[in-house]
GROMACS .gro file of N, CA and C in nm:
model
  297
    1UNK      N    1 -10.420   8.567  -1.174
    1UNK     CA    2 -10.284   8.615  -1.180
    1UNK      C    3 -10.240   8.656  -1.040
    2UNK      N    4 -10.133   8.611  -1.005
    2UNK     CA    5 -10.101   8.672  -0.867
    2UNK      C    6  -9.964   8.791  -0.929
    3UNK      N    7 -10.075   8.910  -0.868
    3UNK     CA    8  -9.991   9.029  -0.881
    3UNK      C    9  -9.856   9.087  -0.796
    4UNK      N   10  -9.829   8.996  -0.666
    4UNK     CA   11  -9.741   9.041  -0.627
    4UNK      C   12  -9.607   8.942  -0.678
    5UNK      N   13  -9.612   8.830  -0.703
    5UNK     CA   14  -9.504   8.756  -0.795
    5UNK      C   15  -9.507   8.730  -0.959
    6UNK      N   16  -9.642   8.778  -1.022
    6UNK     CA   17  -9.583   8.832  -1.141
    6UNK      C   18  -9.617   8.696  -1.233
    7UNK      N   19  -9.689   8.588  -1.163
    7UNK     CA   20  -9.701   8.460  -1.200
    7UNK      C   21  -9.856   8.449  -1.330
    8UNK      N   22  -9.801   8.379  -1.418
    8UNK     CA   23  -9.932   8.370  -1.544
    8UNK      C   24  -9.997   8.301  -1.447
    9UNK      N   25 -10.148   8.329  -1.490
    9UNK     CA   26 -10.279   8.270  -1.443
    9UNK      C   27 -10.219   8.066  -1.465
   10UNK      N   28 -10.348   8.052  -1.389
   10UNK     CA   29 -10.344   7.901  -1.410
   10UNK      C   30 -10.459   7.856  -1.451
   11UNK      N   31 -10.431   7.776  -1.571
   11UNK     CA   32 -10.589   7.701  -1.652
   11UNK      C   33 -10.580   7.553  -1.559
   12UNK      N   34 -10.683   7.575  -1.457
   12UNK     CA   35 -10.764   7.398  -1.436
   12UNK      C   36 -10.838   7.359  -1.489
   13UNK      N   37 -10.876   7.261  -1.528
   13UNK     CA   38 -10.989   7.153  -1.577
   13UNK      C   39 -11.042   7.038  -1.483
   14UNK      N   40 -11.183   7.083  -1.412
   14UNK     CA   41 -11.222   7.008  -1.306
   14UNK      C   42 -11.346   6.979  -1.352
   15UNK      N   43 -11.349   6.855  -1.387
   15UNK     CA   44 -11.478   6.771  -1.453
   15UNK      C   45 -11.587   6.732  -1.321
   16UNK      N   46 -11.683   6.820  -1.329
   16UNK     CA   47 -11.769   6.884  -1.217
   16UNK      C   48 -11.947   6.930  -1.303
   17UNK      N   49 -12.066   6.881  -1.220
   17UNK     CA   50 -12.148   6.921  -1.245
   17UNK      C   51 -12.162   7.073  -1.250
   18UNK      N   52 -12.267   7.147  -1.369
   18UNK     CA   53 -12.284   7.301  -1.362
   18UNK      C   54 -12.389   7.346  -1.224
   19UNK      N   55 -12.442   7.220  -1.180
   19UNK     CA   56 -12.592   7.216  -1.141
   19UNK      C   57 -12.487   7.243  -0.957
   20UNK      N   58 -12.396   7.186  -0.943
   20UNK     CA   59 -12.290   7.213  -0.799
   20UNK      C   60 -12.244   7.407  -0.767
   21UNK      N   61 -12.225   7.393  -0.665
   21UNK     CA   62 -12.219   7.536  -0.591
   21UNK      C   63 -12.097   7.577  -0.651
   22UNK      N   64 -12.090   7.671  -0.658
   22UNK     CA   65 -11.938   7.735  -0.656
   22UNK      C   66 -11.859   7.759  -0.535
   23UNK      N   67 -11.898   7.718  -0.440
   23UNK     CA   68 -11.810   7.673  -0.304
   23UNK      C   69 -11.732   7.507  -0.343
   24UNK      N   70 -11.822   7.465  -0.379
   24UNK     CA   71 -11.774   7.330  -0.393
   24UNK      C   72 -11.680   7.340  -0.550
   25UNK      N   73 -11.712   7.421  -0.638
   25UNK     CA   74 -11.580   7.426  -0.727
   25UNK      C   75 -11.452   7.477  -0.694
   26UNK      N   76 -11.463   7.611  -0.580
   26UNK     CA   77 -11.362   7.649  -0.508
   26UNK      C   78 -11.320   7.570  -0.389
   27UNK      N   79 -11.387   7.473  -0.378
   27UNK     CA   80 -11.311   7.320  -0.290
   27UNK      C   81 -11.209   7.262  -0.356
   28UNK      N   82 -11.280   7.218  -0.435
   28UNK     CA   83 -11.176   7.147  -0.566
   28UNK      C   84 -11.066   7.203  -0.638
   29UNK      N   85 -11.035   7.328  -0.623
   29UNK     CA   86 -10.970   7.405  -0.665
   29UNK      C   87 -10.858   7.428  -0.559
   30UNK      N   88 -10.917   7.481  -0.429
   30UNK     CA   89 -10.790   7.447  -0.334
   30UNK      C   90 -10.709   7.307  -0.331
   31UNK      N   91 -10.797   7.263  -0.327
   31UNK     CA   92 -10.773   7.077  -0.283
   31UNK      C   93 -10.677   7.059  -0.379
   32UNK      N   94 -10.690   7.108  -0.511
   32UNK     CA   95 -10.600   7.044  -0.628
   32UNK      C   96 -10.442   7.139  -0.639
   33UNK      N   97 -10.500   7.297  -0.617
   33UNK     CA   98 -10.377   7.407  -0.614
   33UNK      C   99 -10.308   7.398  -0.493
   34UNK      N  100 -10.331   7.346  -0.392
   34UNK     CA  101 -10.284   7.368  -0.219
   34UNK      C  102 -10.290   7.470  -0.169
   35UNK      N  103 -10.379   7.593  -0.268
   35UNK     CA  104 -10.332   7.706  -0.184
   35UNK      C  105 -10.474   7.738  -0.070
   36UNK      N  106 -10.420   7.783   0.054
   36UNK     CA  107 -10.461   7.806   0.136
   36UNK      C  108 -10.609   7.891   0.148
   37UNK      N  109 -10.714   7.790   0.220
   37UNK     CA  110 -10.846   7.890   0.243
   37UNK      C  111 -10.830   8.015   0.305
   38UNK      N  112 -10.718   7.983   0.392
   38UNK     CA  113 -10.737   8.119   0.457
   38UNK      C  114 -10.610   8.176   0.506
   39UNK      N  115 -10.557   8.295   0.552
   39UNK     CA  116 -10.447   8.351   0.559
   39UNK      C  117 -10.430   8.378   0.769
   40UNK      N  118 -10.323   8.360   0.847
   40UNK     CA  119 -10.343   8.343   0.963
   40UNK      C  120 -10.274   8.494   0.998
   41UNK      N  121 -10.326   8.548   1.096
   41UNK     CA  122 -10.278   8.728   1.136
   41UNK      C  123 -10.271   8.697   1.228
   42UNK      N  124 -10.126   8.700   1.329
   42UNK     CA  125 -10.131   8.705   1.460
   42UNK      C  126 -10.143   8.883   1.479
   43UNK      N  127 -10.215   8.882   1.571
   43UNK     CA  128 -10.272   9.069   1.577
   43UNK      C  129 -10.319   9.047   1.740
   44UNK      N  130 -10.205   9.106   1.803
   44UNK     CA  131 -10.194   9.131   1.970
   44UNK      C  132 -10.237   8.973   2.062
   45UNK      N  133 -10.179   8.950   2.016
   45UNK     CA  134 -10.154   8.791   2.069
   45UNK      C  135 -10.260   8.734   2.045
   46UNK      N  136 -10.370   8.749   1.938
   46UNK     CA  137 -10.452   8.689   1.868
   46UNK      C  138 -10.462   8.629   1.723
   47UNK      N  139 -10.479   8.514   1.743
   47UNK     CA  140 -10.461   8.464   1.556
   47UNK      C  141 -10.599   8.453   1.519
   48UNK      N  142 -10.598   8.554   1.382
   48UNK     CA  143 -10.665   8.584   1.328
   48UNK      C  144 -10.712   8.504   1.194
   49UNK      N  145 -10.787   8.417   1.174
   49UNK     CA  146 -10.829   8.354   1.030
   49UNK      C  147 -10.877   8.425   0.939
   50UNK      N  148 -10.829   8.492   0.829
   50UNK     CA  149 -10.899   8.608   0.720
   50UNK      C  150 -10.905   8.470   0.567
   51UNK      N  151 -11.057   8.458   0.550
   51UNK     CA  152 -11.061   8.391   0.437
   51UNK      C  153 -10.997   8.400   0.288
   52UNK      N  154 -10.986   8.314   0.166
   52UNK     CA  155 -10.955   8.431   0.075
   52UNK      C  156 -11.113   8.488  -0.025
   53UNK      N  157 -11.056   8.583  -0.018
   53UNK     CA  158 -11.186   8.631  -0.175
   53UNK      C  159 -11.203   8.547  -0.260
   54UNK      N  160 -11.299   8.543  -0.353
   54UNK     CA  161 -11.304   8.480  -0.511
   54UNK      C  162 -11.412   8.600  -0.560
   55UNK      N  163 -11.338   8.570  -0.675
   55UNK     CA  164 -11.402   8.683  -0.817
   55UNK      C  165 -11.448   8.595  -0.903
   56UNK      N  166 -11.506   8.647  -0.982
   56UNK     CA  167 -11.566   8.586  -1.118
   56UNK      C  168 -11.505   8.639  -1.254
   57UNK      N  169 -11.476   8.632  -1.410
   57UNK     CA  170 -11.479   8.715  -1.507
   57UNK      C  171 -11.612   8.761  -1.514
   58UNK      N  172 -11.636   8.915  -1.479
   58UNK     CA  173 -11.793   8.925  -1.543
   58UNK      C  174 -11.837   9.001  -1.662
   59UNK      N  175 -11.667   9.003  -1.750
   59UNK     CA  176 -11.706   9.074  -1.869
   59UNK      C  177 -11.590   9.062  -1.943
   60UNK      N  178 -11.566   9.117  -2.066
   60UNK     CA  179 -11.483   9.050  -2.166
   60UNK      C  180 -11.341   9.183  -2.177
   61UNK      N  181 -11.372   9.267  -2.118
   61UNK     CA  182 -11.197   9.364  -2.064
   61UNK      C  183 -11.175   9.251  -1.900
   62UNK      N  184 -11.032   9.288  -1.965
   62UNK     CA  185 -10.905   9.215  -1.903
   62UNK      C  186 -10.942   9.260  -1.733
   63UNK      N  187 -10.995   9.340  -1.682
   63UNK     CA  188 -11.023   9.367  -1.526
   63UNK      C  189 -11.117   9.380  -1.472
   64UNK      N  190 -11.202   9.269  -1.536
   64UNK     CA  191 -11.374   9.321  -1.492
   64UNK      C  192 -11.398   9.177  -1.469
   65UNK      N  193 -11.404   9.199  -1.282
   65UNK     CA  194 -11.392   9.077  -1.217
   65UNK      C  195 -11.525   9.134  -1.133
   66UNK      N  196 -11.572   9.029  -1.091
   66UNK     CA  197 -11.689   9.073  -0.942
   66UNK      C  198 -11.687   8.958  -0.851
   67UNK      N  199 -11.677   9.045  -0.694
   67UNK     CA  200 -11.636   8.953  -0.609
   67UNK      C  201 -11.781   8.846  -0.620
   68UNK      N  202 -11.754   8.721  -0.565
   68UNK     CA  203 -11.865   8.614  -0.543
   68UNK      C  204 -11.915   8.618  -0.412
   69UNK      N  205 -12.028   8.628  -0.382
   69UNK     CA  206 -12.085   8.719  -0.243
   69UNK      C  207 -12.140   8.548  -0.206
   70UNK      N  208 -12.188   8.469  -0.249
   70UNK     CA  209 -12.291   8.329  -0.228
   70UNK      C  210 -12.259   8.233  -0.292
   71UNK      N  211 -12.180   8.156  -0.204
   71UNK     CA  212 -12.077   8.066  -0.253
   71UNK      C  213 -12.176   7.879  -0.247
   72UNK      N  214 -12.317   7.945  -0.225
   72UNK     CA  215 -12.414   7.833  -0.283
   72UNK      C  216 -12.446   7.857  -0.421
   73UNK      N  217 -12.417   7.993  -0.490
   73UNK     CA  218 -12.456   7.964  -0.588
   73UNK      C  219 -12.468   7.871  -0.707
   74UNK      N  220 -12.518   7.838  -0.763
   74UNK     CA  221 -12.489   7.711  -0.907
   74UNK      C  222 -12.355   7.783  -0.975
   75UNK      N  223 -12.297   7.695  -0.993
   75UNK     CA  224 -12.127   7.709  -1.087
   75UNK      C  225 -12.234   7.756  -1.249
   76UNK      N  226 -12.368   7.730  -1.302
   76UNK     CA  227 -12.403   7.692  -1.405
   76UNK      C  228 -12.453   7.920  -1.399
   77UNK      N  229 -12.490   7.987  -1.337
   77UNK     CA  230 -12.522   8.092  -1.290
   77UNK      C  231 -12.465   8.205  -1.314
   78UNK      N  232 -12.299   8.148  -1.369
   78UNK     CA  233 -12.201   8.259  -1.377
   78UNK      C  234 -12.161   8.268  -1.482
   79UNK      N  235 -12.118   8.325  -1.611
   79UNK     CA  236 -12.096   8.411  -1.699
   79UNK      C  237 -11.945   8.363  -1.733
   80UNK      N  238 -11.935   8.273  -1.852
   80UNK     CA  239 -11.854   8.223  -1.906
   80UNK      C  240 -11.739   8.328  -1.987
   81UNK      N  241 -11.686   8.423  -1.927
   81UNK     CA  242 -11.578   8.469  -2.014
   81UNK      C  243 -11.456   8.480  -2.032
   82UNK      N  244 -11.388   8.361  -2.016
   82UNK     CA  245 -11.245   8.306  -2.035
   82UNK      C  246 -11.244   8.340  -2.163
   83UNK      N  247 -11.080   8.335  -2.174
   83UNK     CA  248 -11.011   8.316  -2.356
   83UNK      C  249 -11.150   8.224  -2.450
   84UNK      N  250 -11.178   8.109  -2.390
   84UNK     CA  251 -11.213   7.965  -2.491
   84UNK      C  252 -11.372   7.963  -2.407
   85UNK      N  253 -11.408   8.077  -2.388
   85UNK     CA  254 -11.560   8.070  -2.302
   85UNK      C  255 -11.561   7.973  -2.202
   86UNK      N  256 -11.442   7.950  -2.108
   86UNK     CA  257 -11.467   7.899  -2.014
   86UNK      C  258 -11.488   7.994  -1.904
   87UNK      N  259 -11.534   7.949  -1.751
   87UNK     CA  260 -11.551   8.013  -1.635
   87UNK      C  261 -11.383   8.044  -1.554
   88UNK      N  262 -11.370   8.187  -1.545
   88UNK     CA  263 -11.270   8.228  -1.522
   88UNK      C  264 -11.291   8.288  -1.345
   89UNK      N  265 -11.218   8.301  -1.270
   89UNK     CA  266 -11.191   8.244  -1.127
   89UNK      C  267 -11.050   8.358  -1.096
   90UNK      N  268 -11.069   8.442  -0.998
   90UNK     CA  269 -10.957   8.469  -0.915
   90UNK      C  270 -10.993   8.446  -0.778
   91UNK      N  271 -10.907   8.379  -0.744
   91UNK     CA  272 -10.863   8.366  -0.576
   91UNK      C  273 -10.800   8.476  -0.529
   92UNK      N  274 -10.806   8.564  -0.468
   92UNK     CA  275 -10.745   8.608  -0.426
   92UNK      C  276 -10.730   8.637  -0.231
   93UNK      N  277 -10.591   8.583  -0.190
   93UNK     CA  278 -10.588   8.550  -0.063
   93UNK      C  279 -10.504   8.605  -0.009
   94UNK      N  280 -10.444   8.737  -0.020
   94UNK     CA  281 -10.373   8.870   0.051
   94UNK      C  282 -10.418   8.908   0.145
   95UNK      N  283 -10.394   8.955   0.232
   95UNK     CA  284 -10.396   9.042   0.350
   95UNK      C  285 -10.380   9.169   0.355
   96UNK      N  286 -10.527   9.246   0.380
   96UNK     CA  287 -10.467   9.424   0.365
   96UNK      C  288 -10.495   9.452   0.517
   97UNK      N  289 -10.412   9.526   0.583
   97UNK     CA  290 -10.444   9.650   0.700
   97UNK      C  291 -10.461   9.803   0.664
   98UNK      N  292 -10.515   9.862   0.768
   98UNK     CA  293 -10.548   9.978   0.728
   98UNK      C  294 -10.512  10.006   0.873
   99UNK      N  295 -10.434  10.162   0.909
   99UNK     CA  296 -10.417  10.215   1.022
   99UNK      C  297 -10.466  10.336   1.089
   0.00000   0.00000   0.00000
């Protein structure tokens, strides 16, 4: 769900081995959504590349996400709890500062 426009989630269907990384499902996932690996910060005449996050569903309440730390992991590794027991996925690719 992207929380700052308010937009319903998006269901993909990417016919993909379980035995493949979850880098390489979050390949396929940009590649197909267009949205951007990474977010650009110009910060004192430096451009800055900030990747985006990915989460996992890692439980069956509506906000129990955990970030994905090892993006070799097997796609087959992670904890099926979508609506229809599929593998559920946030991208998330915001930009926070702190001052």
């Amino acid at each position: 769900m992207n929380y700052d426009n308010q937009e319903p989630p998006q269901t993909i269907i990417i016919d993909i081995d379980e035995n493949s990384s979850i880098g390489e499902l979050l390949s396929k996932i940009h590649e197909i959504t267009k949205i951007p690996t990474y977010s650009e910060l110009n910060w004192d005449g430096n451009i800055e590349k900030i990747s985006c996050r990915y989460y996992f569903k890692s439980g069956t309440e509506y906000e129990e996400y955990q970030m994905i730390r090892d993006l070799d992991q097997k796609i087959c590794d992670f904890p099926k709890n979508g609506v229809n027991g599929e593998l559920s996925l946030f991208i998330d690719g915001s930009v926070g500062l702190v001052n």
